[in-house]
Amino acid sequence: MKRISLLFLTTVSLSAFAQEKKDPTLTEVWQPEPRIVTPGTISSDPPSDAIVLFNGKDLSKWKSKNGGEAGWQLGENAMTVVAKKGDIETKQAFGDCQLHIEWRTPKEVVGSSQGRGNSGIFFMGHYELQVLDNYNNRTYSNGQAGSIYKQYMPLVNACRPPGEWQTYDVIFTAPRFNEKDSTLKSPAYITVLHNGVLVQNHTAIWGSTTYIGIAQYELHRDKEPLVLQDHNNPVSYRNIWIREL
Ligand code: MG
C-alpha cells in the first residue's frame, strides 16, 4: 500500500515537473491588470556625453546577432524589423547605462495579445524590456509593454495608440557575479519611464529572460551588447542614445 502511494506521488510530481518544462502559460500573470494612464508629450535629444546608437541614417553601430550586417529596413529616419532577419545587437558592449529609445508599433493593427507589434530590448542580451502594442490589446500583465518579460508587470499601462512614436527612458544596473565561484553577487536593476511615466521602479531582475519556466542568472561578461528583438512584427525604432554609467 505504502509502495503504491509512493509510486503514485512520484508519478504525479514527475508529470507536474515535466509539464512545467513545456507549458509557457505557467509563468503568465493576468491579474491585476495595470491601469491605463494617458501620457503627455515629450521629446529627448541626446545630451552631450551620450553615444548615439541610431540617428535615423544608418545601422553602422549595429550588426545581426547571427553574424553579418543588420538586415533591418532603413527609412523615414527609422529602422524597422524585417521578419526573419533576426535580432540585431550593438557592436559596442555596455554594462550600467542610461538608455533613451523610441519605438513605434504598426499603424495597421494585425494580430492580438503577444502577436501584435511585438519586439523587445534585451539589456546585455539577457534581460528583456518588452515592446508590444498594448493599446486596447490585453495580454498577460507580466508580458505587456513596459514589463520585464515574464517577471514584472508595468506599474501602469502608458501606451500610445499604434502608429505613434513612444519612448522608453531606462536606467539599468548590470548584475555582478562573484569572481571566485561565478555565483550572483547582486542582481540587475532596472528603472523604466514609458512615455515619461514610471513603469518600473528600481526593479530587481530575476535572471535571464525565458519564455518557459522561471528565469535564472547565467554568468556573462561585465559588458554585453544591447539587443533588439525580431518577433516577426514590423516594429520601428529611432533616436537611440545611451550613456555609460
Ligand atoms: Mg518581445
mmCIF file of C-alpha atoms and ligand atoms in Angstrom:
data_model
loop_
_atom_site.group_PDB
_atom_site.id
_atom_site.type_symbol
_atom_site.label_atom_id
_atom_site.label_comp_id
_atom_site.label_asym_id
_atom_site.label_seq_id
_atom_site.Cartn_x
_atom_site.Cartn_y
_atom_site.Cartn_z
ATOM 1 C CA MET A 1 0.000 0.000 0.000
ATOM 2 C CA LYS A 2 2.761 2.369 1.016
ATOM 3 C CA ARG A 3 4.700 1.484 -2.096
ATOM 4 C CA ILE A 4 1.687 2.183 -4.321
ATOM 5 C CA SER A 5 1.090 5.641 -2.858
ATOM 6 C CA LEU A 6 4.778 6.489 -3.112
ATOM 7 C CA LEU A 7 4.771 5.425 -6.739
ATOM 8 C CA PHE A 8 1.621 7.491 -7.294
ATOM 9 C CA LEU A 9 3.149 10.579 -5.684
ATOM 10 C CA THR A 10 6.355 10.190 -7.645
ATOM 11 C CA THR A 11 4.406 9.859 -10.885
ATOM 12 C CA VAL A 12 2.278 12.916 -10.086
ATOM 13 C CA SER A 13 5.241 15.121 -9.169
ATOM 14 C CA LEU A 14 7.257 13.918 -12.146
ATOM 15 C CA SER A 15 4.446 14.699 -14.553
ATOM 16 C CA ALA A 16 3.926 18.115 -12.914
ATOM 17 C CA PHE A 17 7.635 18.738 -13.368
ATOM 18 C CA ALA A 18 7.507 17.600 -16.998
ATOM 19 C CA GLN A 19 4.553 19.885 -17.630
ATOM 20 C CA GLU A 20 6.389 22.827 -16.067
ATOM 21 C CA LYS A 21 9.164 22.224 -18.578
ATOM 22 C CA LYS A 22 6.789 22.545 -21.527
ATOM 23 C CA ASP A 23 3.983 24.919 -20.622
ATOM 24 C CA PRO A 24 4.644 28.657 -21.191
ATOM 25 C CA THR A 25 1.263 29.601 -19.657
ATOM 26 C CA LEU A 26 2.502 28.620 -16.174
ATOM 27 C CA THR A 27 4.535 31.827 -15.995
ATOM 28 C CA GLU A 28 1.796 34.143 -17.325
ATOM 29 C CA VAL A 29 0.312 36.506 -14.742
ATOM 30 C CA TRP A 30 -3.014 38.113 -15.753
ATOM 31 C CA GLN A 31 -4.121 39.819 -12.525
ATOM 32 C CA PRO A 32 -4.088 42.611 -11.640
ATOM 33 C CA GLU A 33 -4.289 44.436 -14.958
ATOM 34 C CA PRO A 34 -2.132 47.614 -14.950
ATOM 35 C CA ARG A 35 -4.415 50.655 -15.099
ATOM 36 C CA ILE A 36 -4.303 52.905 -18.151
ATOM 37 C CA VAL A 37 -2.540 56.311 -17.980
ATOM 38 C CA THR A 38 -2.583 58.744 -20.917
ATOM 39 C CA PRO A 39 0.949 60.156 -21.289
ATOM 40 C CA GLY A 40 1.819 63.787 -22.004
ATOM 41 C CA THR A 41 4.048 64.870 -24.877
ATOM 42 C CA ILE A 42 7.837 64.675 -24.507
ATOM 43 C CA SER A 43 10.898 64.700 -26.701
ATOM 44 C CA SER A 44 14.513 63.970 -25.974
ATOM 45 C CA ASP A 45 17.595 64.950 -27.971
ATOM 46 C CA PRO A 46 20.825 63.235 -26.918
ATOM 47 C CA PRO A 47 22.818 65.043 -24.219
ATOM 48 C CA SER A 48 26.441 65.970 -24.983
ATOM 49 C CA ASP A 49 28.032 62.864 -23.449
ATOM 50 C CA ALA A 50 25.688 60.294 -24.989
ATOM 51 C CA ILE A 51 26.735 57.658 -27.507
ATOM 52 C CA VAL A 52 24.256 57.906 -30.365
ATOM 53 C CA LEU A 53 23.411 54.338 -31.351
ATOM 54 C CA PHE A 54 20.961 55.302 -34.082
ATOM 55 C CA ASN A 55 20.241 58.712 -35.559
ATOM 56 C CA GLY A 56 17.892 57.514 -38.284
ATOM 57 C CA LYS A 57 20.538 57.459 -41.006
ATOM 58 C CA ASP A 58 22.485 54.208 -40.862
ATOM 59 C CA LEU A 59 22.953 50.937 -38.997
ATOM 60 C CA SER A 60 26.714 51.314 -38.583
ATOM 61 C CA LYS A 61 26.543 50.810 -34.815
ATOM 62 C CA TRP A 62 24.598 47.539 -35.230
ATOM 63 C CA LYS A 63 25.079 44.043 -36.559
ATOM 64 C CA SER A 64 22.993 40.926 -36.884
ATOM 65 C CA LYS A 65 23.034 38.743 -33.775
ATOM 66 C CA ASN A 66 23.529 35.766 -36.083
ATOM 67 C CA GLY A 67 26.562 37.393 -37.661
ATOM 68 C CA GLY A 68 26.863 39.748 -40.617
ATOM 69 C CA GLU A 69 25.152 43.043 -41.254
ATOM 70 C CA ALA A 70 21.968 44.164 -39.551
ATOM 71 C CA GLY A 71 19.264 43.343 -42.079
ATOM 72 C CA TRP A 72 16.552 45.666 -40.827
ATOM 73 C CA GLN A 73 14.942 48.250 -43.098
ATOM 74 C CA LEU A 74 16.002 51.907 -43.069
ATOM 75 C CA GLY A 75 13.598 54.704 -43.962
ATOM 76 C CA GLU A 76 11.759 57.774 -42.657
ATOM 77 C CA ASN A 77 14.542 58.330 -40.100
ATOM 78 C CA ALA A 78 13.774 54.972 -38.509
ATOM 79 C CA MET A 79 14.794 51.330 -38.637
ATOM 80 C CA THR A 80 12.152 48.648 -38.908
ATOM 81 C CA VAL A 81 12.207 44.951 -38.114
ATOM 82 C CA VAL A 82 12.223 42.774 -41.210
ATOM 83 C CA ALA A 83 10.667 39.469 -40.198
ATOM 84 C CA LYS A 84 13.098 36.530 -40.083
ATOM 85 C CA LYS A 85 16.144 38.790 -40.474
ATOM 86 C CA GLY A 86 16.739 38.123 -36.791
ATOM 87 C CA ASP A 87 17.677 40.114 -33.716
ATOM 88 C CA ILE A 88 20.226 42.893 -34.075
ATOM 89 C CA GLU A 89 22.798 43.954 -31.496
ATOM 90 C CA THR A 90 25.140 46.852 -30.867
ATOM 91 C CA LYS A 91 28.753 46.400 -31.909
ATOM 92 C CA GLN A 92 29.745 48.011 -28.626
ATOM 93 C CA ALA A 93 29.069 46.282 -25.304
ATOM 94 C CA PHE A 94 27.514 48.021 -22.315
ATOM 95 C CA GLY A 95 27.060 47.446 -18.597
ATOM 96 C CA ASP A 96 25.496 50.082 -16.335
ATOM 97 C CA CYS A 97 23.785 52.618 -18.558
ATOM 98 C CA GLN A 98 21.082 55.172 -19.205
ATOM 99 C CA LEU A 99 19.211 54.451 -22.424
ATOM 100 C CA HIS A 100 16.765 56.503 -24.455
ATOM 101 C CA ILE A 101 14.950 54.685 -27.229
ATOM 102 C CA GLU A 102 11.878 55.466 -29.299
ATOM 103 C CA TRP A 103 9.664 52.783 -30.807
ATOM 104 C CA ARG A 104 6.517 52.504 -32.864
ATOM 105 C CA THR A 105 4.215 49.562 -33.432
ATOM 106 C CA PRO A 106 2.474 49.242 -36.834
ATOM 107 C CA LYS A 107 -0.443 51.593 -37.505
ATOM 108 C CA GLU A 108 -2.266 48.782 -39.214
ATOM 109 C CA VAL A 109 -3.299 46.554 -36.341
ATOM 110 C CA VAL A 110 -2.619 42.889 -37.015
ATOM 111 C CA GLY A 111 -2.863 40.056 -34.504
ATOM 112 C CA SER A 112 -3.663 40.097 -30.814
ATOM 113 C CA SER A 113 -2.071 39.527 -27.424
ATOM 114 C CA GLN A 114 1.652 38.748 -27.894
ATOM 115 C CA GLY A 115 1.273 38.747 -31.696
ATOM 116 C CA ARG A 116 0.596 42.487 -32.040
ATOM 117 C CA GLY A 117 3.609 44.754 -32.513
ATOM 118 C CA ASN A 118 5.964 42.553 -30.508
ATOM 119 C CA SER A 119 9.646 43.363 -30.215
ATOM 120 C CA GLY A 120 11.872 43.925 -27.218
ATOM 121 C CA ILE A 121 15.002 45.482 -25.834
ATOM 122 C CA PHE A 122 17.387 42.985 -24.282
ATOM 123 C CA PHE A 123 19.837 44.646 -21.920
ATOM 124 C CA MET A 124 23.173 42.823 -22.070
ATOM 125 C CA GLY A 125 21.434 40.445 -24.476
ATOM 126 C CA HIS A 126 19.739 38.768 -21.492
ATOM 127 C CA TYR A 127 17.091 40.932 -19.858
ATOM 128 C CA GLU A 128 14.044 41.860 -21.940
ATOM 129 C CA LEU A 129 12.118 45.066 -21.552
ATOM 130 C CA GLN A 130 9.030 44.198 -23.583
ATOM 131 C CA VAL A 131 7.939 46.228 -26.606
ATOM 132 C CA LEU A 132 4.340 45.466 -27.564
ATOM 133 C CA ASP A 133 1.195 47.221 -28.795
ATOM 134 C CA ASN A 134 -0.943 47.176 -25.654
ATOM 135 C CA TYR A 135 -3.335 49.903 -26.678
ATOM 136 C CA ASN A 136 -6.630 48.031 -26.372
ATOM 137 C CA ASN A 137 -4.780 44.749 -26.554
ATOM 138 C CA ARG A 138 -4.969 42.548 -23.481
ATOM 139 C CA THR A 139 -2.254 40.034 -22.843
ATOM 140 C CA TYR A 140 -0.802 38.600 -19.659
ATOM 141 C CA SER A 141 0.171 41.546 -17.456
ATOM 142 C CA ASN A 142 3.768 40.424 -16.990
ATOM 143 C CA GLY A 143 4.191 40.282 -20.769
ATOM 144 C CA GLN A 144 2.798 43.651 -21.797
ATOM 145 C CA ALA A 145 4.674 46.780 -22.888
ATOM 146 C CA GLY A 146 6.832 48.075 -20.059
ATOM 147 C CA SER A 147 7.092 44.674 -18.417
ATOM 148 C CA ILE A 148 10.310 42.888 -17.643
ATOM 149 C CA TYR A 149 9.093 39.956 -19.678
ATOM 150 C CA LYS A 150 7.570 37.172 -17.583
ATOM 151 C CA GLN A 151 8.989 38.777 -14.419
ATOM 152 C CA TYR A 152 7.416 42.140 -13.572
ATOM 153 C CA MET A 153 4.301 43.781 -14.941
ATOM 154 C CA PRO A 154 4.489 47.571 -15.527
ATOM 155 C CA LEU A 155 3.111 49.799 -12.751
ATOM 156 C CA VAL A 156 0.647 51.249 -15.271
ATOM 157 C CA ASN A 157 -0.185 50.966 -18.962
ATOM 158 C CA ALA A 158 1.191 54.161 -20.587
ATOM 159 C CA CYS A 159 0.831 53.010 -24.213
ATOM 160 C CA ARG A 160 0.104 55.382 -27.047
ATOM 161 C CA PRO A 161 -2.050 54.192 -29.957
ATOM 162 C CA PRO A 162 -0.481 52.024 -32.681
ATOM 163 C CA GLY A 163 1.403 54.034 -35.312
ATOM 164 C CA GLU A 164 2.519 56.703 -32.795
ATOM 165 C CA TRP A 165 6.080 57.065 -31.554
ATOM 166 C CA GLN A 166 6.677 56.079 -27.931
ATOM 167 C CA THR A 167 9.678 56.451 -25.650
ATOM 168 C CA TYR A 168 11.498 54.409 -23.068
ATOM 169 C CA ASP A 169 13.972 56.076 -20.760
ATOM 170 C CA VAL A 170 15.827 53.459 -18.795
ATOM 171 C CA ILE A 171 18.372 53.326 -16.013
ATOM 172 C CA PHE A 172 19.965 49.907 -15.962
ATOM 173 C CA THR A 173 22.404 48.463 -13.444
ATOM 174 C CA ALA A 174 24.214 45.333 -14.582
ATOM 175 C CA PRO A 175 24.303 42.264 -12.335
ATOM 176 C CA ARG A 176 27.531 41.460 -10.548
ATOM 177 C CA PHE A 177 28.991 37.977 -10.250
ATOM 178 C CA ASN A 178 31.469 36.721 -7.653
ATOM 179 C CA GLU A 179 34.873 36.232 -9.216
ATOM 180 C CA LYS A 180 35.681 33.202 -7.090
ATOM 181 C CA ASP A 181 32.780 30.923 -7.982
ATOM 182 C CA SER A 182 30.742 32.844 -10.613
ATOM 183 C CA THR A 183 27.694 32.964 -8.334
ATOM 184 C CA LEU A 184 25.464 36.020 -8.310
ATOM 185 C CA LYS A 185 26.735 38.875 -6.135
ATOM 186 C CA SER A 186 23.960 41.360 -6.911
ATOM 187 C CA PRO A 187 21.073 41.260 -9.387
ATOM 188 C CA ALA A 188 20.463 43.602 -12.295
ATOM 189 C CA TYR A 189 18.227 46.586 -11.514
ATOM 190 C CA ILE A 190 16.065 48.491 -13.930
ATOM 191 C CA THR A 191 14.062 51.713 -13.788
ATOM 192 C CA VAL A 192 11.865 52.495 -16.793
ATOM 193 C CA LEU A 193 9.848 55.530 -17.838
ATOM 194 C CA HIS A 194 7.416 54.783 -20.646
ATOM 195 C CA ASN A 195 6.401 57.986 -22.422
ATOM 196 C CA GLY A 196 7.648 59.800 -19.330
ATOM 197 C CA VAL A 197 5.561 57.693 -16.943
ATOM 198 C CA LEU A 198 7.258 55.437 -14.380
ATOM 199 C CA VAL A 199 6.530 51.767 -15.115
ATOM 200 C CA GLN A 200 9.475 50.018 -13.392
ATOM 201 C CA ASN A 201 10.965 51.474 -10.226
ATOM 202 C CA HIS A 202 14.413 50.052 -9.422
ATOM 203 C CA THR A 203 13.138 46.566 -10.164
ATOM 204 C CA ALA A 204 15.476 43.698 -9.237
ATOM 205 C CA ILE A 205 15.601 41.362 -12.219
ATOM 206 C CA TRP A 206 15.271 37.619 -11.511
ATOM 207 C CA GLY A 207 17.622 36.409 -14.220
ATOM 208 C CA SER A 208 17.910 35.929 -17.982
ATOM 209 C CA THR A 209 14.557 36.283 -19.728
ATOM 210 C CA THR A 210 12.973 32.959 -20.525
ATOM 211 C CA TYR A 211 9.745 32.062 -22.330
ATOM 212 C CA ILE A 212 9.203 28.852 -20.383
ATOM 213 C CA GLY A 213 9.938 28.342 -16.704
ATOM 214 C CA ILE A 214 11.476 30.646 -14.114
ATOM 215 C CA ALA A 215 14.328 32.976 -15.008
ATOM 216 C CA GLN A 216 17.771 32.273 -13.617
ATOM 217 C CA TYR A 217 21.058 34.122 -13.860
ATOM 218 C CA GLU A 218 23.656 32.890 -16.306
ATOM 219 C CA LEU A 219 27.210 34.138 -15.943
ATOM 220 C CA HIS A 220 28.181 36.736 -18.542
ATOM 221 C CA ARG A 221 30.729 39.492 -19.071
ATOM 222 C CA ASP A 222 30.683 42.903 -17.333
ATOM 223 C CA LYS A 223 29.612 44.451 -20.616
ATOM 224 C CA GLU A 224 27.448 42.860 -23.292
ATOM 225 C CA PRO A 225 25.712 44.204 -26.425
ATOM 226 C CA LEU A 226 22.250 45.727 -26.366
ATOM 227 C CA VAL A 227 19.888 43.576 -28.445
ATOM 228 C CA LEU A 228 16.684 44.483 -30.302
ATOM 229 C CA GLN A 229 14.267 41.642 -30.947
ATOM 230 C CA ASP A 230 12.839 40.426 -34.253
ATOM 231 C CA HIS A 231 9.493 38.930 -33.219
ATOM 232 C CA ASN A 232 8.204 38.877 -36.825
ATOM 233 C CA ASN A 233 6.272 42.166 -36.424
ATOM 234 C CA PRO A 234 7.381 45.337 -38.309
ATOM 235 C CA VAL A 235 8.148 47.434 -35.221
ATOM 236 C CA SER A 236 10.243 50.573 -35.816
ATOM 237 C CA TYR A 237 12.924 52.310 -33.726
ATOM 238 C CA ARG A 238 14.517 55.752 -33.858
ATOM 239 C CA ASN A 239 16.538 58.217 -31.751
ATOM 240 C CA ILE A 240 18.508 55.681 -29.710
ATOM 241 C CA TRP A 241 21.185 57.009 -27.424
ATOM 242 C CA ILE A 242 22.994 55.628 -24.408
ATOM 243 C CA ARG A 243 25.126 56.979 -21.587
ATOM 244 C CA GLU A 244 27.544 54.664 -19.842
ATOM 245 C CA LEU A 245 27.374 54.995 -16.074
HETATM 246 MG MG MG B 1 9.233 40.772 -27.098
#
